[in-house]
Coordinates of C-alpha atoms in Angstrom, one line a residue:
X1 CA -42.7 -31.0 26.6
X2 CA -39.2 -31.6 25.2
X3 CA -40.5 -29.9 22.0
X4 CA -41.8 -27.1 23.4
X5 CA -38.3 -26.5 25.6
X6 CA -36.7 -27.2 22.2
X7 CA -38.8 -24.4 20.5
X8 CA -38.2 -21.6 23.2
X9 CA -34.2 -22.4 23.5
X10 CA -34.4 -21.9 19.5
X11 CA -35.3 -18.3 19.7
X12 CA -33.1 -15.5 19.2
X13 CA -32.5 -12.6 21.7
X14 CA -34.0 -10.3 19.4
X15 CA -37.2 -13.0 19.1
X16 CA -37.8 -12.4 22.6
X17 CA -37.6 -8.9 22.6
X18 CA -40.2 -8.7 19.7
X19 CA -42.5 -11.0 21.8
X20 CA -42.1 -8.5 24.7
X21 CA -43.0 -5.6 22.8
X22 CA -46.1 -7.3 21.1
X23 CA -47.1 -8.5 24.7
X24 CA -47.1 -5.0 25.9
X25 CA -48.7 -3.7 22.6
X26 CA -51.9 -5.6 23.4
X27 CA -52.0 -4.9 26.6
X28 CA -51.6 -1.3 25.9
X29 CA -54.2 -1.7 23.2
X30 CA -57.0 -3.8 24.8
X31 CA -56.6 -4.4 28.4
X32 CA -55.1 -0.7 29.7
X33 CA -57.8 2.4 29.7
X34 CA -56.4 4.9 32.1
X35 CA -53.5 6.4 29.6
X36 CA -54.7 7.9 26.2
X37 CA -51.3 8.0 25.0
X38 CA -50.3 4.6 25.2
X39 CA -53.5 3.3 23.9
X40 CA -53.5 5.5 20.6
X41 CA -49.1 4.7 20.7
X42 CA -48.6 1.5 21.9
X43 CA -45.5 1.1 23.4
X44 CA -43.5 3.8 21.9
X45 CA -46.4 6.0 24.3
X46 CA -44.4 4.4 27.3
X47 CA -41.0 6.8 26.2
X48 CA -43.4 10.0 27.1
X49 CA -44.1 9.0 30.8
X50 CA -40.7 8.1 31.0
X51 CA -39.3 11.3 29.8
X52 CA -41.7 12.9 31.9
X53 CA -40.6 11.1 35.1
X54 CA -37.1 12.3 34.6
X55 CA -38.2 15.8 33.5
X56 CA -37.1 17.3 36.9
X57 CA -33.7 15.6 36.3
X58 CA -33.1 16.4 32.7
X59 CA -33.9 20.4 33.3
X60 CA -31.8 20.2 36.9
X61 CA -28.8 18.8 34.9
X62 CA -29.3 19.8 31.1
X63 CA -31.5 22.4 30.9
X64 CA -31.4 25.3 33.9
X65 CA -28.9 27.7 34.1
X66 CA -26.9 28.7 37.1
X67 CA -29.3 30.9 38.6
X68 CA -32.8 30.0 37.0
X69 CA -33.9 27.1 39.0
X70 CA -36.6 26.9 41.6
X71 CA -37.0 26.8 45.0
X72 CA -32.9 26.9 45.3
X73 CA -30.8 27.2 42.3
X74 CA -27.7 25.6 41.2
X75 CA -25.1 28.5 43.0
X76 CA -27.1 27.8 46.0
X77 CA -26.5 24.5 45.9
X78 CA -23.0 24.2 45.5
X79 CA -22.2 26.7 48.0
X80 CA -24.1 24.0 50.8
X81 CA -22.0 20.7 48.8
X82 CA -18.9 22.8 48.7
X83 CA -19.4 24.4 52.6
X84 CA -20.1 21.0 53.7
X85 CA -17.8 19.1 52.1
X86 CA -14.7 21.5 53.5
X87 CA -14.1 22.4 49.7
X88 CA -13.5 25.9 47.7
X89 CA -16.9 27.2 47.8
X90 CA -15.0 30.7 46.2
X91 CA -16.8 31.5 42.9
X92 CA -14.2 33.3 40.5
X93 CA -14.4 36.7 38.0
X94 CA -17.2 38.3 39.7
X95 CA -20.4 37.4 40.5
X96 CA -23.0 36.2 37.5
X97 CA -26.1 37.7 39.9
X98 CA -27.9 40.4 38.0
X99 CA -27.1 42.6 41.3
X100 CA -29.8 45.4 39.4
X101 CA -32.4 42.4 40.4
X102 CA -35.4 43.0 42.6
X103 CA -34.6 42.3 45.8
X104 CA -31.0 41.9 45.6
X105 CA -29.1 41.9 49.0
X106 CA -26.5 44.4 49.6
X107 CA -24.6 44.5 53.0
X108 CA -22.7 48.0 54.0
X109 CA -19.5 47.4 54.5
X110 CA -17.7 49.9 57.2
X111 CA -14.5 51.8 56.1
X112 CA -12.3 50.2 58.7
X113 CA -14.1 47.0 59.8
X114 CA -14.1 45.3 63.1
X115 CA -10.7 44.3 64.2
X116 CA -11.0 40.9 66.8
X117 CA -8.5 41.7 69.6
X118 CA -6.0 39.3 71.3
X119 CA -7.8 36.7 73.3
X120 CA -11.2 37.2 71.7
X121 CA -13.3 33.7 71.3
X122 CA -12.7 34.1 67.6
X123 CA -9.1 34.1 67.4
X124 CA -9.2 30.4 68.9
X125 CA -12.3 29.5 67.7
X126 CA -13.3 31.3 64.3
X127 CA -16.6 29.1 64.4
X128 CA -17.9 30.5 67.8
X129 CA -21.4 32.5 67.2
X130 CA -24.3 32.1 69.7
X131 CA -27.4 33.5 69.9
X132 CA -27.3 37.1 71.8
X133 CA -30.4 36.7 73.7
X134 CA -31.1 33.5 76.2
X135 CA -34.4 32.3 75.9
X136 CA -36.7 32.4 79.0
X137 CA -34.4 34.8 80.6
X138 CA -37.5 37.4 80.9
X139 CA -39.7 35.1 82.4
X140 CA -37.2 33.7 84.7
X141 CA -37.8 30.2 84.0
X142 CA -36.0 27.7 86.2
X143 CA -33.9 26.3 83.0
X144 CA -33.3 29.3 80.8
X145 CA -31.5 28.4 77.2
X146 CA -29.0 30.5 75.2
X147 CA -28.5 28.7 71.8
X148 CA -24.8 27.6 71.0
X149 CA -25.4 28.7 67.4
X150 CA -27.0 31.4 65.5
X151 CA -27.8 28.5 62.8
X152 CA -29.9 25.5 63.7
X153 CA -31.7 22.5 62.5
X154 CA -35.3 23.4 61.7
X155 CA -38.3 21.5 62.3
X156 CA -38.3 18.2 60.6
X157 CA -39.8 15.0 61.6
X158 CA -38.2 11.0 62.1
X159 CA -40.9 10.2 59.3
X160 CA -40.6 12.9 56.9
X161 CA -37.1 12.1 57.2
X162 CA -35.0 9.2 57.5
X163 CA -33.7 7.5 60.4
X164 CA -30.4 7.5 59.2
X165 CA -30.4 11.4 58.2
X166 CA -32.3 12.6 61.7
X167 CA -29.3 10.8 63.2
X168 CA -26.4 12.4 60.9
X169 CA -28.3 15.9 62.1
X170 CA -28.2 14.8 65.4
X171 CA -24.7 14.0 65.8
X172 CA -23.8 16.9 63.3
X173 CA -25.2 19.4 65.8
X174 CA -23.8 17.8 68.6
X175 CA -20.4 18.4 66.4
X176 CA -21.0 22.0 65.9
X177 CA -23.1 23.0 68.4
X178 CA -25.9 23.9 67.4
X179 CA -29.7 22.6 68.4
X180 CA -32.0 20.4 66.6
X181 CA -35.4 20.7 66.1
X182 CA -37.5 17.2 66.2
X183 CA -40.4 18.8 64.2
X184 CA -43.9 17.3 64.5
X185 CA -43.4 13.3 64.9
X186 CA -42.0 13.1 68.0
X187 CA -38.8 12.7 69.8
X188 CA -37.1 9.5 68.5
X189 CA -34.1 7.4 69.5
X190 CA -32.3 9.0 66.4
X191 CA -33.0 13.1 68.4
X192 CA -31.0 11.7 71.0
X193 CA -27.6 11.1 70.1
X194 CA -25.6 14.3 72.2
X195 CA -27.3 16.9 70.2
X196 CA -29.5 19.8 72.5
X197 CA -33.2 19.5 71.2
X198 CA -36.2 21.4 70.9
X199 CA -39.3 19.4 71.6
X200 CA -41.9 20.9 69.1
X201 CA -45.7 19.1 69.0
X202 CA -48.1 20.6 66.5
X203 CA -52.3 19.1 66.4
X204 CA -51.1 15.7 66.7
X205 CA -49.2 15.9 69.8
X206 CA -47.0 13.2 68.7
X207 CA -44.9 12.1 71.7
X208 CA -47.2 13.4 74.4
X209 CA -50.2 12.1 73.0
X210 CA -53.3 11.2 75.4
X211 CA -55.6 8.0 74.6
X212 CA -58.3 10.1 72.8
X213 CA -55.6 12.1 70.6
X214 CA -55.5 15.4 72.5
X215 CA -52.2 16.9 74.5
X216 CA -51.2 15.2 77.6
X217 CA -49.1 17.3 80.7
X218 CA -48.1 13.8 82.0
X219 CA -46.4 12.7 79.5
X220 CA -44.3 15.9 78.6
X221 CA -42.9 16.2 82.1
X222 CA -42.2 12.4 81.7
X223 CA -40.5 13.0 78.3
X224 CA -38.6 16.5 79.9
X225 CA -37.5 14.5 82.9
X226 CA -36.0 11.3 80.7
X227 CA -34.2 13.4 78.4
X228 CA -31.8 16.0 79.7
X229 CA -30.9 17.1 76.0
X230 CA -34.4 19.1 75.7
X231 CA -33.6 22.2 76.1
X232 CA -37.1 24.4 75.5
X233 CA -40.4 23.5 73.6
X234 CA -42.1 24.8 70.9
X235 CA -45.6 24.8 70.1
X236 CA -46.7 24.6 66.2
X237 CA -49.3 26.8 65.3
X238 CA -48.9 26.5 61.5
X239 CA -45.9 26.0 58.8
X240 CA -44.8 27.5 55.9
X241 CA -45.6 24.5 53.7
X242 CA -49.6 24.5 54.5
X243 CA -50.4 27.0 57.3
X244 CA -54.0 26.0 58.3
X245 CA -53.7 22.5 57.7
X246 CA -52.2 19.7 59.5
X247 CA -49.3 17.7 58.9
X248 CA -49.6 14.9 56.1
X249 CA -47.1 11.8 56.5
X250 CA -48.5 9.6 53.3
X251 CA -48.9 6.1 54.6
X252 CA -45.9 4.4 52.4
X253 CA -43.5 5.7 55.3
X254 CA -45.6 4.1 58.4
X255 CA -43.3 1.9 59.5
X256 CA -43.8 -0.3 63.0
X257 CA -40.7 1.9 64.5
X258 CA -42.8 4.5 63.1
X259 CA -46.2 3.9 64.5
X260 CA -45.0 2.9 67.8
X261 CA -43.4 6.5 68.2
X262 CA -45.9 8.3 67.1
X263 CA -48.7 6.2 68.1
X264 CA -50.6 5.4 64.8
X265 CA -51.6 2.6 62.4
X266 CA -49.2 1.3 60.4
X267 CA -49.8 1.8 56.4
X268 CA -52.4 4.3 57.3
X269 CA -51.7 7.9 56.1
X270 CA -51.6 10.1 59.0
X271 CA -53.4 13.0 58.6
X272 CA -52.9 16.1 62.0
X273 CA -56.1 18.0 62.3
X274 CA -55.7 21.7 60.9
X275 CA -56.2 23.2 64.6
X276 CA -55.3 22.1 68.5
X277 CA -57.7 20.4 70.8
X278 CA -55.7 22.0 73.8
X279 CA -56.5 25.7 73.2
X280 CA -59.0 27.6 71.0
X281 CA -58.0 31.1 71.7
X282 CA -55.2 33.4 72.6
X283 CA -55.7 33.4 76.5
X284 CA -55.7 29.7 76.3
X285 CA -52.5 29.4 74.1
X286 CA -51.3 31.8 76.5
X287 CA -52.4 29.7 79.7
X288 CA -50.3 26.5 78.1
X289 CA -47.3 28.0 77.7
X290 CA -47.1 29.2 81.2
X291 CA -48.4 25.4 82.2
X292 CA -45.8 24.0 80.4
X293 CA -43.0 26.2 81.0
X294 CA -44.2 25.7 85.1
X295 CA -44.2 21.9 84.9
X296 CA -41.0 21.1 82.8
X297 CA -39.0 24.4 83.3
X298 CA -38.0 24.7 80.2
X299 CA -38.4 28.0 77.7
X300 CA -41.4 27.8 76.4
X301 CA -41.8 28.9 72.4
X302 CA -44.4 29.1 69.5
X303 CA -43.9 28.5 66.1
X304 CA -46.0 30.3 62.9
X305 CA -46.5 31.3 59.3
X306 CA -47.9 34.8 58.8
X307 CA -51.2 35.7 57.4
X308 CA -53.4 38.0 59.1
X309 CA -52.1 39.6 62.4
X310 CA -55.0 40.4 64.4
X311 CA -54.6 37.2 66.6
X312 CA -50.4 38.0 67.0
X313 CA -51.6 41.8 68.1
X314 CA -54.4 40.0 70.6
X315 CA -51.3 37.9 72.0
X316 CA -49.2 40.5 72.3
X317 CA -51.5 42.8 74.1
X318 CA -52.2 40.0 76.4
X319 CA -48.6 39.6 77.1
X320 CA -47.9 43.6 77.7
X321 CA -50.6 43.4 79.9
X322 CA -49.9 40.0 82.3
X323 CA -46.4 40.3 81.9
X324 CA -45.8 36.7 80.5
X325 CA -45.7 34.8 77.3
X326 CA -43.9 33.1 74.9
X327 CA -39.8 33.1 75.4
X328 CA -39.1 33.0 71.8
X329 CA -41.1 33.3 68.8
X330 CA -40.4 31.3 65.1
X331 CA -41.6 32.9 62.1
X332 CA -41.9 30.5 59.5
X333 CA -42.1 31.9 55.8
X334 CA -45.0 31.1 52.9
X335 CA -41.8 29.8 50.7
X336 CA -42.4 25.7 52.1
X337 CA -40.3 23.1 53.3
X338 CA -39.7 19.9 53.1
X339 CA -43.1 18.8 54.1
X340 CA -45.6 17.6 51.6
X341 CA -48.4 19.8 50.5
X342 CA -50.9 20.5 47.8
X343 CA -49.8 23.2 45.6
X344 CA -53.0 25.6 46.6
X345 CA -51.2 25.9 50.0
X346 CA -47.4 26.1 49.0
X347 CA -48.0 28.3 46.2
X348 CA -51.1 30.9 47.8
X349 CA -51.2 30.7 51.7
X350 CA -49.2 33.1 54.1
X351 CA -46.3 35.8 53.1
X352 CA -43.3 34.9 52.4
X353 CA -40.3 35.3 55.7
X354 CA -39.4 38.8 54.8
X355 CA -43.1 40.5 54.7
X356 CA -44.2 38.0 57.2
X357 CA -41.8 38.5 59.8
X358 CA -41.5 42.3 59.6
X359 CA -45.2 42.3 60.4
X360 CA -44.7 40.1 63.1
X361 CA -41.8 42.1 64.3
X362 CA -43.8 45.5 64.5
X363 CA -46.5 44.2 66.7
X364 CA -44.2 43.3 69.1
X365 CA -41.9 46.6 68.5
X366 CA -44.7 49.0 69.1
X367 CA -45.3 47.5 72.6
X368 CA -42.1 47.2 74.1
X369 CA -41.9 43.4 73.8
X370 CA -39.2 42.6 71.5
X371 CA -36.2 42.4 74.3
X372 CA -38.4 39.7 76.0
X373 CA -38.3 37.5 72.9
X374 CA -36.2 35.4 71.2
X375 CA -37.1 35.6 67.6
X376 CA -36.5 32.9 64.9
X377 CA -36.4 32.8 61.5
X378 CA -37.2 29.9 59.0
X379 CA -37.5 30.1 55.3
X380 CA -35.0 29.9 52.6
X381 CA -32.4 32.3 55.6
X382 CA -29.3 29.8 55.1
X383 CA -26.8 31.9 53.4
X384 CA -24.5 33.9 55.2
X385 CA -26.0 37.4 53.1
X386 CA -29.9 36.4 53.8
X387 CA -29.0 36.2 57.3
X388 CA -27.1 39.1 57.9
X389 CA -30.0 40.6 56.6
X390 CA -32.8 38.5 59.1
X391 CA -30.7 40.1 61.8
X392 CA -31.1 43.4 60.7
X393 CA -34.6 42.9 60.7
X394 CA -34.7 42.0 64.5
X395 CA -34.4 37.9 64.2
X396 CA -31.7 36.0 66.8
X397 CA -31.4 32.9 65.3
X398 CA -31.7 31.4 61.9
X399 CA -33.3 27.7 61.6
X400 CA -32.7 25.6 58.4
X401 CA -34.3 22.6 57.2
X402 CA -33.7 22.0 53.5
X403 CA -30.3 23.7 53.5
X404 CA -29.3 21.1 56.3
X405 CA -30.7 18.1 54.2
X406 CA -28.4 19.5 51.1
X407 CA -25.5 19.5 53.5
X408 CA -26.1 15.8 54.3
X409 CA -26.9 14.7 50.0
X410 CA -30.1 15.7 49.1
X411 CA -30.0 16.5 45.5
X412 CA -33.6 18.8 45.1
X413 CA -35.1 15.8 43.8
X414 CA -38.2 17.1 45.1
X415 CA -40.0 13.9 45.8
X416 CA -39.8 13.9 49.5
X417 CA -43.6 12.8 49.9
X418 CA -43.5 10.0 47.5
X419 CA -40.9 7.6 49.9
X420 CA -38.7 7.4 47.3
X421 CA -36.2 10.1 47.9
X422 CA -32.5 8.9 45.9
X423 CA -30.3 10.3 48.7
X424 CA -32.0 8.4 51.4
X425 CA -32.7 11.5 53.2
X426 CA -36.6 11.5 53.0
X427 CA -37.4 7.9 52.6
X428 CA -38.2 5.2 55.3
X429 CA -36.8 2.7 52.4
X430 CA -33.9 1.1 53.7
X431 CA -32.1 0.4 50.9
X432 CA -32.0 3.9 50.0
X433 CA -30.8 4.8 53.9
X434 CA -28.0 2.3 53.8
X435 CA -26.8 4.9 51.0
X436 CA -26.2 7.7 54.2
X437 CA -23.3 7.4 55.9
X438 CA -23.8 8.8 59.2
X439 CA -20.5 9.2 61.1
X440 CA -19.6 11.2 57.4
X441 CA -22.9 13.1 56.8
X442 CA -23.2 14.2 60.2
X443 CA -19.5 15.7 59.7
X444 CA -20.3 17.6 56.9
X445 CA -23.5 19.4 58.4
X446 CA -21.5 20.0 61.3
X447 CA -18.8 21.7 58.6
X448 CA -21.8 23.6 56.4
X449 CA -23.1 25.2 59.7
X450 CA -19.4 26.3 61.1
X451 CA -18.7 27.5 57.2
X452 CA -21.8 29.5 57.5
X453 CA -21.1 31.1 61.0
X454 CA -18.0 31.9 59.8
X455 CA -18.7 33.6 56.7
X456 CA -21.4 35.6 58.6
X457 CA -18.8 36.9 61.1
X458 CA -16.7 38.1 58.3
X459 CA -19.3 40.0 56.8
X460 CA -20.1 41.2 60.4
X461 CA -16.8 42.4 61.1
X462 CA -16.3 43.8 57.1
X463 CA -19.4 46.1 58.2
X464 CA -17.9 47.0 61.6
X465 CA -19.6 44.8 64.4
X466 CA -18.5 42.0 66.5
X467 CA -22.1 40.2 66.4
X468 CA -24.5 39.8 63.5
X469 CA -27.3 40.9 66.2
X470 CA -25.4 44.7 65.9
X471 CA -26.7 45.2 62.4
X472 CA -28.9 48.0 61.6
X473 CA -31.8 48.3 59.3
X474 CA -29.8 51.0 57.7
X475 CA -26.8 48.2 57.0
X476 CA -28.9 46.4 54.6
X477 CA -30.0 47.6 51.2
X478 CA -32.3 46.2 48.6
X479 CA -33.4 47.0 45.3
X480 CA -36.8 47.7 45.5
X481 CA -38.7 49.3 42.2
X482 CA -38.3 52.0 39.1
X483 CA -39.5 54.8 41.6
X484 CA -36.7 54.3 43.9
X485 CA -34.1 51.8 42.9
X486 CA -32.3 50.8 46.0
X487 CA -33.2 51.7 49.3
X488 CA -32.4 50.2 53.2
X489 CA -34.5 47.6 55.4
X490 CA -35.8 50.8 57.8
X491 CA -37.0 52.9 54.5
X492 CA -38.7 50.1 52.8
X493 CA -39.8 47.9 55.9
X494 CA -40.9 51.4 57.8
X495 CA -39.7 50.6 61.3
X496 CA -36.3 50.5 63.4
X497 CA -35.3 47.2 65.1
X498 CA -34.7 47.4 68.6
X499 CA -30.8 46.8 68.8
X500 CA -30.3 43.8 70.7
X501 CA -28.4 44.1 74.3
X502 CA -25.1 43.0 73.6
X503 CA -21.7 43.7 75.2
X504 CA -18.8 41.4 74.2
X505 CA -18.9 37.9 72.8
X506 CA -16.8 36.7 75.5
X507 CA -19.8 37.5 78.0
X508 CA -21.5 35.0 75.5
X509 CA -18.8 32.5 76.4
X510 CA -19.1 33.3 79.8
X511 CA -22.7 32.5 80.2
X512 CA -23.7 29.5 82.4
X513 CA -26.8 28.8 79.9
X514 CA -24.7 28.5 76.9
X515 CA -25.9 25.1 75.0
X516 CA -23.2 22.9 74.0
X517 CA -20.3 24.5 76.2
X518 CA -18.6 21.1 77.4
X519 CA -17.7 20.5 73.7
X520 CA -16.7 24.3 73.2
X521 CA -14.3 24.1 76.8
X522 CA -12.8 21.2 74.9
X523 CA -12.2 23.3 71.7
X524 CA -11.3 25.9 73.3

């Protein structure tokens, strides 16, 4: 034995790193068969699924230009760090856009712009921007809603995300006023640290789930009554990321905190059927938004991605003609999100926001319904121009969801279903979490969303209006093709948004269902 010990202590470093390699050269030569590559190149083949692994990386870094990558480039990015982290987020000696680009946003700025008067909210607080529209105002229900913030936290669920980032967007809202959407999985402990909420359940009514998997009345009034900071409920239909199929949580991120919320098996990959058990048609969507709204109070609100519109023009007939309905309306475009989904779905199914939501819009338009509902965007809308241009198109209130994880370090590493996120952000890996630093994170989304409501007031009051919800079709213009280069929203979308009723943003102020106003009287 004392020979053998002698023998190993007697080889060189570089011994033992030859021994390595010729281990993993027979392995790769006789024992592996799944990868061609490292069979035929034994160990050297190893280098090519590494580089490939950090392909993503290298082009991100190396490779991609300022404005080339996909689905948000480099310029985008920084904007979010810079917002967020209170820095210069100024870009010098003109813009490097090809502003001749299809689709390029332009905003019509007025002669002489808006000019806020002595005492106006903005002159104390330059941040202030709720929605102009209260939800379940129509329907006069018994706890009506007017959003803090024209900028919120989108759908996104404790289990795609982690508990340590649901929490910084919790707090961060809470910070800024705005709401927070729990998406899909339920409300956890981390939705309820001061921020207002919006309860939203999708096929696997996570959180007011029955025994046999199917939507329970009980337990949302329960869940309403326990937790004061819901402030409306919305119903998922479908999502951007893969619209006709249920939600996918890959079984890596079931954790027993996990499990116990939602009310699964832990390890198991939990799979949301592609349709609800509690309705199968538009009367009976209809019927449990009115039972819902009854028993808790609350606004009542569905959520979609666009495809065809017969079923949207069946529900808003329905609505014309019993005078009730949804109190606001999301419209979720094709472009995805953060959840995980094949490419088949996130590539091919349902428009994208802009061609979605006008379609949406019109149905709604041509009956008279639009001043009833408060109408949300989601998809790829959190830039100050994008927005300015979703209200000209007749949306309220912008939700954001992987513009909100940037703020709080997510890097675009675009591994969010694999549980092994870097930032921490969309991981249930604690190691990775203890990266976040709440108290910090959830001060710089608080800072990305007041940056952003900011920079869309300016550009409000550069084109002449105190609120964003003032803009016209006719205030927007896009380059469209070689037969007409640029033309507005109203020419190329061929309608007129109903202008919004708005008088003053200190009537906004003024309103007793403004979310958040405790922590704006203390601004103030």
């Amino acid at each position: 034995m004392e020979a053998i010990l002698d023998f190993l202590s007697s080889i060189s470093w570089w011994g033992w790193i030859l021994i390595f390699l010729m281990i993993v050269a027979i392995r790769d030569i006789f024992f592996q068969k799944a990868h061609t590559i490292s069979h035929n190149f034994p160990v050297v083949g190893h280098l090519r699924y590494w580089l490939e692994s950090i392909g993503p990386e290298m082009r991100q870094y190396f490779v991609a230009n300022n404005r080339e990558e996909l689905p948000f480039n480099r310029i985008e990015r920084s904007w979010i760090y810079a917002s967020a982290k209170k820095e210069n987020n100024y870009e010098g000696f003109g813009t490097d856009r090809d502003i001749y680009a299809h689709q390029h946003i332009f905003v019509k700025n007025a002669m002489i712009g808006f000019q806020v008067p002595e005492k106006h909210p903005n002159i104390a607080n330059p941040y202030f921007l709720p929605c102009a529209k209260v939800m379940g105002a129509y329907n006069k229900r018994r706890k009506p809603y007017r959003p803090a913030s024209v900028i919120n936290v989108s759908a996104m669920s404790f289990g795609s995300l982690s508990a340590a980032a649901v929490e910084s967007l919790n707090k961060g809202v809470e910070k800024c006023q705005a709401y927070h959407n729990t998406g899909e999985g339920g409300l956890s402990p981390y939705h309820r640290k001061g921020g207002d909420v919006i309860f939203h359940f999708g096929t696997g009514y996570f959180g007011v789930r029955n025994k046999e998997g199917g939507f329970s009345m009980e337990k949302m009034k329960i869940l309403v009554d326990e937790n004061p900071c819901i402030k409306a409920v919305e119903i998922k239909l479908s999502q951007g990321a893969k619209p006709g199929k249920g939600g996918v949580l890959p079984g890596s991120k079931i954790t027993k905190e996990l499990a116990e919320i939602r009310g699964v098996e832990i390890g198991k990959d939990v799979i949301s059927p592609p349709t609800h058990k509690a309705f199968s048609n538009i009367p009976e969507l209809l019927d449990l938004i009115e039972a819902i709204a009854e028993e808790t109070g609350l606004p009542v609100g569905i959520k979609g991605a666009v495809g065809k519109v017969e079923q949207w023009e069946e529900l808003a007939d329905l609505m014309k003609k019993k005078g009730k309905g949804p109190d606001f309306i999301t419209i979720d475009g094709g472009e995805g999100g953060t959840g995980a989904a094949p490419p088949s779905f996130a590539d091919h199914v349902s428009l994208p926001w802009t061609y979605g939501f006008t379609s949406i819009y019109k149905i709604f338009l041509d009956r008279g319904l639009t001043d009833r509902i408060v109408f949300i965007g989601s998809g790829k809308l959190g830039f100050p121009a994008k927005a300015a241009m979703a209200f000209a198109m007749g949306a309220d209130c912008i939700n954001v969801a992987r513009e909100a994880m940037m703020s709080i370090g997510c890097i675009q590493a675009q591994v969010c279903h694999t549980n092994r996120c870097p930032s921490g952000v969309a991981t249930q890996n604690k190691w990775l979490q203890n990266g976040i630093n709440v108290p910090l994170k959830s001060d710089r989304l608080a800072q990305y969303f007041k940056t952003f409501r900011k920079e869309l007031l300016e550009i409000t009051h550069a084109a002449g209006y105190e609120h964003p919800c003032q803009f016209h079709m006719e205030d927007i213009q896009v380059n469209v093709d070689d037969d007409y280069l640029s033309s507005n929203l109203r020419t190329v979308y061929k309608y007129q948004k109903e202008q919004v009723g708005f008088h003053s943003m200190q009537e906004l102020y003024d309103c007793q269902h403004l979310g958040g106003k405790p922590t704006y009287e203390k601004t103030l």
